[in-house]
PDB file of N, CA and C in Angstrom:
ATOM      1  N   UNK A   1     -67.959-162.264 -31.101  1.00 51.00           N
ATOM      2  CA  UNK A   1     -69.263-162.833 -30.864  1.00 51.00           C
ATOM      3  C   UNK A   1     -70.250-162.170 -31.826  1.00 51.00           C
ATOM      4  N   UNK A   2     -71.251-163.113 -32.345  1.00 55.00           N
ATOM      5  CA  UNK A   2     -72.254-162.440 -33.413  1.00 55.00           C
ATOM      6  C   UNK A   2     -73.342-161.750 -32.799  1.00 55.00           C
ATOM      7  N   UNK A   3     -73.542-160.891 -33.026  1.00 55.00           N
ATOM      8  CA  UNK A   3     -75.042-160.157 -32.653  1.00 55.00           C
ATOM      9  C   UNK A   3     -76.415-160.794 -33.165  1.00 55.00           C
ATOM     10  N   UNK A   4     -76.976-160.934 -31.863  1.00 54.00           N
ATOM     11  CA  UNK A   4     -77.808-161.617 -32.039  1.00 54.00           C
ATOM     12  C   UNK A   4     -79.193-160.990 -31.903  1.00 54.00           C
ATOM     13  N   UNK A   5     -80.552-161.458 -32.238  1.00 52.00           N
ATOM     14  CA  UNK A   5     -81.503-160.970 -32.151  1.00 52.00           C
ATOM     15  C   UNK A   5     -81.989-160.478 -30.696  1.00 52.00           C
ATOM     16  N   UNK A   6     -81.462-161.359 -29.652  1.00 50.00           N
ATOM     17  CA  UNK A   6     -81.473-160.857 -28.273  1.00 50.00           C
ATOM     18  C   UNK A   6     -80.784-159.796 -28.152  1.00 50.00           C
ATOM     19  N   UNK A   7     -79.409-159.864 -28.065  1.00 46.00           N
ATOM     20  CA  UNK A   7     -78.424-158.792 -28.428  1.00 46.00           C
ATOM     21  C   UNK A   7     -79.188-157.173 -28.378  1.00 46.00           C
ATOM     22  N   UNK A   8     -79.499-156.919 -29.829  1.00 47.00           N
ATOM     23  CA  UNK A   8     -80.228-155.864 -30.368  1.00 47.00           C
ATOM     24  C   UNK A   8     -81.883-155.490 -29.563  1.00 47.00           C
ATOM     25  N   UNK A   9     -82.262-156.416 -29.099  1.00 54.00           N
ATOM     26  CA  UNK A   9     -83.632-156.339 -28.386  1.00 54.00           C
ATOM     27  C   UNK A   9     -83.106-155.615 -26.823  1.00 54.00           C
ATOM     28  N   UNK A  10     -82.186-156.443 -26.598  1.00 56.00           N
ATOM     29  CA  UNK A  10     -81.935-155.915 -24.901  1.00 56.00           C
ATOM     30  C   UNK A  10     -81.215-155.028 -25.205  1.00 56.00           C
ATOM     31  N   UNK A  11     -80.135-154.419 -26.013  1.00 62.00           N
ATOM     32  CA  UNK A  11     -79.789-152.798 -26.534  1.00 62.00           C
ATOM     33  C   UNK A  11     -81.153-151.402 -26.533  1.00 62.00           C
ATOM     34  N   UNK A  12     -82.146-152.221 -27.730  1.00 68.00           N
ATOM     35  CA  UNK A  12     -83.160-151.090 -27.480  1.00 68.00           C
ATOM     36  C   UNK A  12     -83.880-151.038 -25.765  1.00 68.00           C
ATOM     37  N   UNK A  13     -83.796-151.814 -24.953  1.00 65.00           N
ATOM     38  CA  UNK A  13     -84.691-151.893 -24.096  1.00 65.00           C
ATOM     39  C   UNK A  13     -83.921-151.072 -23.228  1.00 65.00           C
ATOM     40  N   UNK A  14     -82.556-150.907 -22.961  1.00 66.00           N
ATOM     41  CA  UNK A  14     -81.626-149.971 -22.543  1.00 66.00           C
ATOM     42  C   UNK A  14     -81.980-148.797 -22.855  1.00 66.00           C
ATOM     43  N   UNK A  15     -82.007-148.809 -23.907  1.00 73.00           N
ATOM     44  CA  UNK A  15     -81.727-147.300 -24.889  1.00 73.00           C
ATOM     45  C   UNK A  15     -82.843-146.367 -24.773  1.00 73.00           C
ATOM     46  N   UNK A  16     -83.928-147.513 -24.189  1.00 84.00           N
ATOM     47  CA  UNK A  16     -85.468-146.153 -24.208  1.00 84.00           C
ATOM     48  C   UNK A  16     -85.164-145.346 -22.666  1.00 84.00           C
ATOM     49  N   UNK A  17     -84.129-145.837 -21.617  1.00 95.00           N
ATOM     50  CA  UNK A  17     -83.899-145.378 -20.871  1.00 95.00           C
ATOM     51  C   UNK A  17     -84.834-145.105 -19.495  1.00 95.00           C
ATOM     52  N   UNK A  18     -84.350-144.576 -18.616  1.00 97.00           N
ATOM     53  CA  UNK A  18     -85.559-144.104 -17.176  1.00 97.00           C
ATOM     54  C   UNK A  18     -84.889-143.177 -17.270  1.00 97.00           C
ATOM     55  N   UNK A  19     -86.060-142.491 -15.995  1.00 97.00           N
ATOM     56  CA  UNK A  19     -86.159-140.952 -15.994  1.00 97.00           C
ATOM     57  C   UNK A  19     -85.840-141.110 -14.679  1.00 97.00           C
ATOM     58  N   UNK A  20     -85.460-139.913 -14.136  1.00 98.00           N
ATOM     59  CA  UNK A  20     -84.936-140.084 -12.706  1.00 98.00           C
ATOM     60  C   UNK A  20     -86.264-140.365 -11.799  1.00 98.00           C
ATOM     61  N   UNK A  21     -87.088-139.440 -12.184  1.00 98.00           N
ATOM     62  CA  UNK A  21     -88.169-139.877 -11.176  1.00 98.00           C
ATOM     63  C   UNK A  21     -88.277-141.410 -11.154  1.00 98.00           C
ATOM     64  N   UNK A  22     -88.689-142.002 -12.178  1.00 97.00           N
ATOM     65  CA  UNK A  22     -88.899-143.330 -11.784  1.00 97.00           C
ATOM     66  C   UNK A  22     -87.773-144.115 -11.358  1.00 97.00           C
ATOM     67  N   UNK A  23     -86.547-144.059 -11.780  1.00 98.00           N
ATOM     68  CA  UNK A  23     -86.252-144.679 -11.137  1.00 98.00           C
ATOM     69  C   UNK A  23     -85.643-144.326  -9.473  1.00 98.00           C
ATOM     70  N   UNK A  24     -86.234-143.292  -9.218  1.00 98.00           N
ATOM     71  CA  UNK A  24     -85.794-142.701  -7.945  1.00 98.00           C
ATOM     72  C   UNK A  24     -87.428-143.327  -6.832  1.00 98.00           C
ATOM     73  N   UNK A  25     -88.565-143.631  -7.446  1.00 98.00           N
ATOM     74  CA  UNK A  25     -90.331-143.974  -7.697  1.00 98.00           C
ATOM     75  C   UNK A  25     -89.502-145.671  -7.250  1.00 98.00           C
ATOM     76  N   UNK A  26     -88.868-146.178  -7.898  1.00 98.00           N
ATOM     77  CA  UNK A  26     -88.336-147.537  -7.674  1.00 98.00           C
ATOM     78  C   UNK A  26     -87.471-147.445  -6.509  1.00 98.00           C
ATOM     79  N   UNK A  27     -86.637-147.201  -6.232  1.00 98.00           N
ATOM     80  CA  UNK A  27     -85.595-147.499  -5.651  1.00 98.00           C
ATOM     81  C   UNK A  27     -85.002-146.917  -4.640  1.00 98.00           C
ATOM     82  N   UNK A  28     -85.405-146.004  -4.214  1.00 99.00           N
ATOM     83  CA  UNK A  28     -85.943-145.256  -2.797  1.00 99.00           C
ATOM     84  C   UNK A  28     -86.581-146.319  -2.014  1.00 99.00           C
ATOM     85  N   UNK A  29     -87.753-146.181  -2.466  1.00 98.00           N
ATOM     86  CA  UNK A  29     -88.364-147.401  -1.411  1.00 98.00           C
ATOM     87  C   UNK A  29     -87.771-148.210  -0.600  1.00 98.00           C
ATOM     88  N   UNK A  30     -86.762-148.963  -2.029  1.00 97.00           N
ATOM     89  CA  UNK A  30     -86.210-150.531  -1.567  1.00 97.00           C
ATOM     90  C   UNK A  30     -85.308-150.213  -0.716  1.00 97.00           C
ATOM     91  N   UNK A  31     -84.358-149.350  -1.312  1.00 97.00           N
ATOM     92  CA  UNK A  31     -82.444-149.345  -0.621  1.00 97.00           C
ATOM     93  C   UNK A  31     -82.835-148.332   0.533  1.00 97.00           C
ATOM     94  N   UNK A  32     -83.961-147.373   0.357  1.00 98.00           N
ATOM     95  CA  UNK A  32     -83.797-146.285   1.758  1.00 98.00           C
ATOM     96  C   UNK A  32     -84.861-146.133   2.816  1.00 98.00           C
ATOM     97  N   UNK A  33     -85.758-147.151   2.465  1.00 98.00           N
ATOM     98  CA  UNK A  33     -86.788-147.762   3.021  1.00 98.00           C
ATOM     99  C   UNK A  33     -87.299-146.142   3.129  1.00 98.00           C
ATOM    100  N   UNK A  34     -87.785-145.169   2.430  1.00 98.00           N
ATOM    101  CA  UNK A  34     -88.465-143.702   2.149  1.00 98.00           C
ATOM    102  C   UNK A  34     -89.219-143.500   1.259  1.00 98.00           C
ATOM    103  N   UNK A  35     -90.459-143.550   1.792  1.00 98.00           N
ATOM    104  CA  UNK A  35     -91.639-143.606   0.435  1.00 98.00           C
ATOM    105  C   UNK A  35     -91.369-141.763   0.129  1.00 98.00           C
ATOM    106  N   UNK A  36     -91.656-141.693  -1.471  1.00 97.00           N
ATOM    107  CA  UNK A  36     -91.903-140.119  -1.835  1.00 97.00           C
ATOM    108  C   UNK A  36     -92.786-139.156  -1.149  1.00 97.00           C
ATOM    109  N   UNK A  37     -93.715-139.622  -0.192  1.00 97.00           N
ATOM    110  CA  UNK A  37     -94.212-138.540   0.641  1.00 97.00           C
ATOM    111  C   UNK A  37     -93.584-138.509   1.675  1.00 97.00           C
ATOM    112  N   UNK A  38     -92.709-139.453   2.393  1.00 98.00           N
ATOM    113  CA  UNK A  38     -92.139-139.288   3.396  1.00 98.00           C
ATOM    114  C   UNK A  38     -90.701-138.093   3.202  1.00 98.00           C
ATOM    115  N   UNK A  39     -91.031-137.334   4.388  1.00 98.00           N
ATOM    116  CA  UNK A  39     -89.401-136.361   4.401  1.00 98.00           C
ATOM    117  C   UNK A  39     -88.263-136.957   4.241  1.00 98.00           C
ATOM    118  N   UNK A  40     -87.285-136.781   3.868  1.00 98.00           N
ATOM    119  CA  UNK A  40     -86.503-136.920   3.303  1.00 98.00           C
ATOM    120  C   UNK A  40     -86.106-137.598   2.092  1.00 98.00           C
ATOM    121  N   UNK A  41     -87.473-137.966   1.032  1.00 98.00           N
ATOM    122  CA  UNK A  41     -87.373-138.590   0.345  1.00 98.00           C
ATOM    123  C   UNK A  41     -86.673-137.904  -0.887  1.00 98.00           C
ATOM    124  N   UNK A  42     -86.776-136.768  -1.330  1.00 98.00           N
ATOM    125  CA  UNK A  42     -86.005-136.110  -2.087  1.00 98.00           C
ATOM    126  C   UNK A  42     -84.528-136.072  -2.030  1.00 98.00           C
ATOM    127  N   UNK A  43     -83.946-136.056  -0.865  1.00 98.00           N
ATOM    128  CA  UNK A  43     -82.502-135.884  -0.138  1.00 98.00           C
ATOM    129  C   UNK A  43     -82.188-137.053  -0.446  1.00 98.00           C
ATOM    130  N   UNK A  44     -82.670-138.212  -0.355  1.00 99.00           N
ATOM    131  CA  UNK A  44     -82.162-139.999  -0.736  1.00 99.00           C
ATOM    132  C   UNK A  44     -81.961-140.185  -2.050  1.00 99.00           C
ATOM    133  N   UNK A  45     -83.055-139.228  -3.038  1.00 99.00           N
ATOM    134  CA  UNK A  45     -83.456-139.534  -3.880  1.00 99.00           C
ATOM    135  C   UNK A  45     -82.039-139.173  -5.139  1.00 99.00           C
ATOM    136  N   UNK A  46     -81.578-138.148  -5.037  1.00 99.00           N
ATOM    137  CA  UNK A  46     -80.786-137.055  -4.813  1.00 99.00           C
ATOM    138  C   UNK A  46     -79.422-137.875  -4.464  1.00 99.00           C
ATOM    139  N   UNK A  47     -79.449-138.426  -3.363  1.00 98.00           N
ATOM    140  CA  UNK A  47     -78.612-139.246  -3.045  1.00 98.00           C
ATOM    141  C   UNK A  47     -78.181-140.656  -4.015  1.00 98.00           C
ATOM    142  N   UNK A  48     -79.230-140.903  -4.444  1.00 99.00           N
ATOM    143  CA  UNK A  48     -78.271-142.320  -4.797  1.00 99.00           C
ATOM    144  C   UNK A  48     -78.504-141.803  -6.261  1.00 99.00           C
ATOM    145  N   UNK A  49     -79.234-141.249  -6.928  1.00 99.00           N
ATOM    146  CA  UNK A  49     -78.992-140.532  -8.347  1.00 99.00           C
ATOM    147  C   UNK A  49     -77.348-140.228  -8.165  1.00 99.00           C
ATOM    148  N   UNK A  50     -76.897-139.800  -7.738  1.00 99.00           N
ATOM    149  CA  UNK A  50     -75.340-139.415  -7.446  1.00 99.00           C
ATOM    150  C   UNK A  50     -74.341-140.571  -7.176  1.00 99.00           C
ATOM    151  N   UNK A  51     -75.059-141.366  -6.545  1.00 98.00           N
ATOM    152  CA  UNK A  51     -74.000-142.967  -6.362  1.00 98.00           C
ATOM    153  C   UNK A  51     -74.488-143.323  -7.754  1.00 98.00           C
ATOM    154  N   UNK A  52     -75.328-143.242  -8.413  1.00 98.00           N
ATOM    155  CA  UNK A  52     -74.999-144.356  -9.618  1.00 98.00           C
ATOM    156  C   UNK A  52     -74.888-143.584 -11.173  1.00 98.00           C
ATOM    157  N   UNK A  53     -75.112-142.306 -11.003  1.00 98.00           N
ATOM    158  CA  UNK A  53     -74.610-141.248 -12.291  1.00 98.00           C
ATOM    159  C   UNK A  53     -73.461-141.346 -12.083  1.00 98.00           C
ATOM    160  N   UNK A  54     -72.207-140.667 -11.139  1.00 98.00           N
ATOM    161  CA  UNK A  54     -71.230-140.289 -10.512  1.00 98.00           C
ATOM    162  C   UNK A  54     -71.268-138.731 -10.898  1.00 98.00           C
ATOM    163  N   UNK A  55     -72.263-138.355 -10.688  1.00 98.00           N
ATOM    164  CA  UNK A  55     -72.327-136.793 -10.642  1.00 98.00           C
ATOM    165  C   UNK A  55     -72.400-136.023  -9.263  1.00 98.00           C
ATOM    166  N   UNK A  56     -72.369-135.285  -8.756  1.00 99.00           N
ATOM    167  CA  UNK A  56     -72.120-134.785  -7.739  1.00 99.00           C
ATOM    168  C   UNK A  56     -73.783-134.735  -7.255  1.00 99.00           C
ATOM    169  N   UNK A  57     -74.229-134.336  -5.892  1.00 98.00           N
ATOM    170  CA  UNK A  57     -75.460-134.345  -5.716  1.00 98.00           C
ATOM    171  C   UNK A  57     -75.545-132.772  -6.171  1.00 98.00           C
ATOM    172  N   UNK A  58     -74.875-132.023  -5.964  1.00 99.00           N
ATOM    173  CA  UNK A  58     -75.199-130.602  -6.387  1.00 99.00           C
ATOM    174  C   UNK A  58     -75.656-130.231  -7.692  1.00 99.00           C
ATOM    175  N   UNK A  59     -74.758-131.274  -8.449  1.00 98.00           N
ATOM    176  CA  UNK A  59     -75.038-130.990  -9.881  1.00 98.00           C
ATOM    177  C   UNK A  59     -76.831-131.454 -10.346  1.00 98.00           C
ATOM    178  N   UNK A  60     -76.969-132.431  -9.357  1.00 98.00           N
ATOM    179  CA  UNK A  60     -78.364-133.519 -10.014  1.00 98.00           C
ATOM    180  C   UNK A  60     -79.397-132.183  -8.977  1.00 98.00           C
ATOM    181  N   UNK A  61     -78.983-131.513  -8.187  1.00 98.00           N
ATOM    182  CA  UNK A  61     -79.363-130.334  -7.648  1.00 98.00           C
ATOM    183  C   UNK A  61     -80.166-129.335  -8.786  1.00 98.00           C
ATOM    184  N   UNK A  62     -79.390-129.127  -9.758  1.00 98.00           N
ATOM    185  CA  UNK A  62     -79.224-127.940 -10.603  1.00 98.00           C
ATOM    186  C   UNK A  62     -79.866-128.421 -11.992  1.00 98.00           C
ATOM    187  N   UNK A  63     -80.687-129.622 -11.656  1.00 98.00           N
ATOM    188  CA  UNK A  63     -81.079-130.604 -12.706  1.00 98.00           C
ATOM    189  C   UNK A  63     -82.673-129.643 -12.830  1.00 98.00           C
ATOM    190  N   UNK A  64     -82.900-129.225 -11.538  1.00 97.00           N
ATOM    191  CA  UNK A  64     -84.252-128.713 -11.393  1.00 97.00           C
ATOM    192  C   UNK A  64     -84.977-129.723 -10.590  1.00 97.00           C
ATOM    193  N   UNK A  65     -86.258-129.182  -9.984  1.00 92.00           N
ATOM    194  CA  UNK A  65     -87.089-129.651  -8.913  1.00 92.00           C
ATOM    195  C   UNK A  65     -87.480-131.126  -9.258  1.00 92.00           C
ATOM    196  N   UNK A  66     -88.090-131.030 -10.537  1.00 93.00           N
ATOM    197  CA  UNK A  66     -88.038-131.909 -11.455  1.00 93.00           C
ATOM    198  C   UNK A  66     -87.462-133.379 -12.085  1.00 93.00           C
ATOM    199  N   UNK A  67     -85.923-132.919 -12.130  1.00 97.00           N
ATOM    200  CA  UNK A  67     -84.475-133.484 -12.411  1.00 97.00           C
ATOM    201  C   UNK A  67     -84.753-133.339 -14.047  1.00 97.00           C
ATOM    202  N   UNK A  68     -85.754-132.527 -14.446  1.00 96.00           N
ATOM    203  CA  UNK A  68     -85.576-132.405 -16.467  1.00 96.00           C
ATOM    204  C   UNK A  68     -84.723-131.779 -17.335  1.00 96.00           C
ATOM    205  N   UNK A  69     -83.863-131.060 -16.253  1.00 97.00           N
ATOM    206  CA  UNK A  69     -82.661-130.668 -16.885  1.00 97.00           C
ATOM    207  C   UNK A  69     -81.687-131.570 -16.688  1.00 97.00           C
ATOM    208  N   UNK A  70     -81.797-132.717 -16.646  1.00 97.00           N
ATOM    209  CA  UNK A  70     -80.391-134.004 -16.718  1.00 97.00           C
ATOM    210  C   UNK A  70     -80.124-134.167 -17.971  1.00 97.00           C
ATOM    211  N   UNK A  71     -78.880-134.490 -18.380  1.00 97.00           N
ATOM    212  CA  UNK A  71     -78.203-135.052 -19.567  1.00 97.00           C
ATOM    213  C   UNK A  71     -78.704-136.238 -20.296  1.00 97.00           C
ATOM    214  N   UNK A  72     -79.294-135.903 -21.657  1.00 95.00           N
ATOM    215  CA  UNK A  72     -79.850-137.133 -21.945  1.00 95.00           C
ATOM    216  C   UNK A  72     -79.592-138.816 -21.751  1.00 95.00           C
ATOM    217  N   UNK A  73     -78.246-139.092 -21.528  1.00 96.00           N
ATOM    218  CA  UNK A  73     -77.515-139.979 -21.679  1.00 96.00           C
ATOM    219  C   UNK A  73     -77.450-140.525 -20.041  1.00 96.00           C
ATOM    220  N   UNK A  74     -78.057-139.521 -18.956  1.00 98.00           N
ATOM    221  CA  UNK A  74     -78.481-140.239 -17.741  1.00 98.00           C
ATOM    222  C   UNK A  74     -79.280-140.975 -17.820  1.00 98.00           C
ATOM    223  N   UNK A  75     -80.521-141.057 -18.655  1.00 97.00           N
ATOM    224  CA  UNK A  75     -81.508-142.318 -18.778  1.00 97.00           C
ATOM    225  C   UNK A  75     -81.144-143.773 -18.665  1.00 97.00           C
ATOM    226  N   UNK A  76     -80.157-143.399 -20.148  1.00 96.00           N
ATOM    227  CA  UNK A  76     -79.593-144.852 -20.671  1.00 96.00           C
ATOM    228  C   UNK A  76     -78.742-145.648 -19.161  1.00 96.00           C
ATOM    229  N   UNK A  77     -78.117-144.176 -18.445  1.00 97.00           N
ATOM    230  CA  UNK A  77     -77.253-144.907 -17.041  1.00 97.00           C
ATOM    231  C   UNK A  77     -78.314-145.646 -15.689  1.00 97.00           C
ATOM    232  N   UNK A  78     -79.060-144.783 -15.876  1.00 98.00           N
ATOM    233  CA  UNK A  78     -80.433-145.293 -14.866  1.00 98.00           C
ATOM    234  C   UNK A  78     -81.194-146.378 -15.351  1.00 98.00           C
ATOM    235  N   UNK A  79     -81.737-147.113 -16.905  1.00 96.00           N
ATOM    236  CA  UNK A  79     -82.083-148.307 -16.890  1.00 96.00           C
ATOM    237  C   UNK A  79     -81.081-148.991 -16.366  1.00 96.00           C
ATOM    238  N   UNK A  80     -80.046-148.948 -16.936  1.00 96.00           N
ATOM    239  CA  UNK A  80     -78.775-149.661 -16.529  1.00 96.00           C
ATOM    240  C   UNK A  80     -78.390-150.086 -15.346  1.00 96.00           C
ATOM    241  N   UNK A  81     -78.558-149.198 -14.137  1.00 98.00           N
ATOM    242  CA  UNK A  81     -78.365-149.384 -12.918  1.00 98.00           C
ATOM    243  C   UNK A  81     -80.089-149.752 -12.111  1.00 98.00           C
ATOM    244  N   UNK A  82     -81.036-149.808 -13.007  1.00 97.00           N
ATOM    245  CA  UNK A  82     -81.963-150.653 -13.014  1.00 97.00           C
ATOM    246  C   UNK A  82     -81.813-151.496 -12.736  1.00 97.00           C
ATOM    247  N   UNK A  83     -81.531-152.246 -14.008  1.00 96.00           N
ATOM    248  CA  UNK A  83     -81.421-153.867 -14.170  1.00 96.00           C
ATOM    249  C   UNK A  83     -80.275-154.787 -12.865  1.00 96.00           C
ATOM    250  N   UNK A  84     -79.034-153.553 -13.253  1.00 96.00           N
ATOM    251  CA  UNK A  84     -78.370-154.292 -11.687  1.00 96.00           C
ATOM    252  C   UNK A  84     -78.953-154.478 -10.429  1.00 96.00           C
ATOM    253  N   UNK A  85     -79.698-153.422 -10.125  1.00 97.00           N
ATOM    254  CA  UNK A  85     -80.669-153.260  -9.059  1.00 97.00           C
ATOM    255  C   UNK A  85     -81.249-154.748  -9.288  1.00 97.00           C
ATOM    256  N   UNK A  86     -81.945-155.128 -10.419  1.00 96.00           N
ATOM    257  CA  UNK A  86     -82.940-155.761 -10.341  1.00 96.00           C
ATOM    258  C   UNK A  86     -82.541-157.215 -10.014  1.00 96.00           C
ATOM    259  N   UNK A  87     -80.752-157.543 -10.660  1.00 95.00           N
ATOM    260  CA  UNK A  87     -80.336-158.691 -10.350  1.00 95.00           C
ATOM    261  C   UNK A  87     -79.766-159.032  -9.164  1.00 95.00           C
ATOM    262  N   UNK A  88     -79.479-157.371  -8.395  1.00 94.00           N
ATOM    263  CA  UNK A  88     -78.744-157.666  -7.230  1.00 94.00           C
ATOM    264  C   UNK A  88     -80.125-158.339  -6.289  1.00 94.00           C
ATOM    265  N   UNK A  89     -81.317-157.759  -6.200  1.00 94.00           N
ATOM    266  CA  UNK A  89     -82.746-158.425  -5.648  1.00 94.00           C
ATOM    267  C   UNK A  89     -82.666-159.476  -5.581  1.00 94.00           C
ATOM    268  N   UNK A  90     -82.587-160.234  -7.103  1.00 93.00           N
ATOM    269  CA  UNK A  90     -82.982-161.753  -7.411  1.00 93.00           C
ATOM    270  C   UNK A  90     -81.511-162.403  -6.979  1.00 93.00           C
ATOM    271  N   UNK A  91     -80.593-162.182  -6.561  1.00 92.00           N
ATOM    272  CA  UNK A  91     -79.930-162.760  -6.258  1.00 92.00           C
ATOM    273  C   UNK A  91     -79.935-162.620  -4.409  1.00 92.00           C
ATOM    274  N   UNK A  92     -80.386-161.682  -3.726  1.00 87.00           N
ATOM    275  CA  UNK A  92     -80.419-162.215  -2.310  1.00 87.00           C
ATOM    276  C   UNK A  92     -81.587-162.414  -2.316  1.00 87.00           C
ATOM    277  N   UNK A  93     -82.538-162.360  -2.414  1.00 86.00           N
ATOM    278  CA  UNK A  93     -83.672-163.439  -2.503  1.00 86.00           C
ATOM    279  C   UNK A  93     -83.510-164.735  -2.467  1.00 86.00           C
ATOM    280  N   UNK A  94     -82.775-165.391  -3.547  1.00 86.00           N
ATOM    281  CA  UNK A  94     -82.232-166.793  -3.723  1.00 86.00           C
ATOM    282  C   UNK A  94     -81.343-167.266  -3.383  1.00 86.00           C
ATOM    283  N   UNK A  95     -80.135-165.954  -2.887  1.00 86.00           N
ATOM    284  CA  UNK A  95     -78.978-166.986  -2.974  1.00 86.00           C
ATOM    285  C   UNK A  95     -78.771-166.334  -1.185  1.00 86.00           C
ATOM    286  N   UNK A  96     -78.709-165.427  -0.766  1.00 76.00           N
ATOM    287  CA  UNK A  96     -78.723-164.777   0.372  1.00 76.00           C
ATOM    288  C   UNK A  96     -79.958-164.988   1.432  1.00 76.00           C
ATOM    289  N   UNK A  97     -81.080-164.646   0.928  1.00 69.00           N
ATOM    290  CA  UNK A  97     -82.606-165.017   2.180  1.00 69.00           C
ATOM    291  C   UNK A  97     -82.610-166.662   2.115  1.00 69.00           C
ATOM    292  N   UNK A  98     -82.470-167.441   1.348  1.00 61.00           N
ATOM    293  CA  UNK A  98     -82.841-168.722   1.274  1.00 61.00           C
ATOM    294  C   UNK A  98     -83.770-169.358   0.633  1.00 61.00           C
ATOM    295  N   UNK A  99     -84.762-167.966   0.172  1.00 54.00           N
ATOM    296  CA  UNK A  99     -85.842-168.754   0.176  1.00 54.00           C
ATOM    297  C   UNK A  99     -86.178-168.740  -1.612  1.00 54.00           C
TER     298      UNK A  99
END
């Protein structure tokens, strides 16, 4: 298949990556119904950083309070599991709620 100008556009849009906070700022909310001031929001947060890195929670532990000691190449995995996020939404929205 030829590479296409889309192709290369949705590559860079990957590639600038998320940071754990945000996408932990995103997606907490949705999947653990735990806003960031609410307790236990760190522990969820923590939590699914680990379901979708496949790093241990201890390790994303040792990332710092922060998470700025993560591996650069977690970004690129967190837009990534973004966007699934974002299609798994639009698809029970439409195809699952009905509406």
């Amino acid at each position: 298949m030829p590479i296409t100008k889309c192709h290369v556009e949705n590559n860079s849009y990957i590639k600038t990556g998320m940071s754990p906070e945000e996408y932990c700022q995103i997606w907490v909310p949705v999947l653990y119904n735990t806003l960031p001031e609410q307790r236990g929001y760190k522990a969820r947060c923590i939590e699914e950083l680990a379901k979708v890195t496949g790093f241990t929670e201890q390790s994303i532990k040792n990332w710092g309070a922060d998470f700025k000691g993560h591996p650069d190449y977690v970004k690129v995995m967190l837009k990534q599991a973004n966007i699934i996020n974002e299609f798994r939404q639009l698809f029970k929205k439409h195809f699952v709620d009905g509406t």
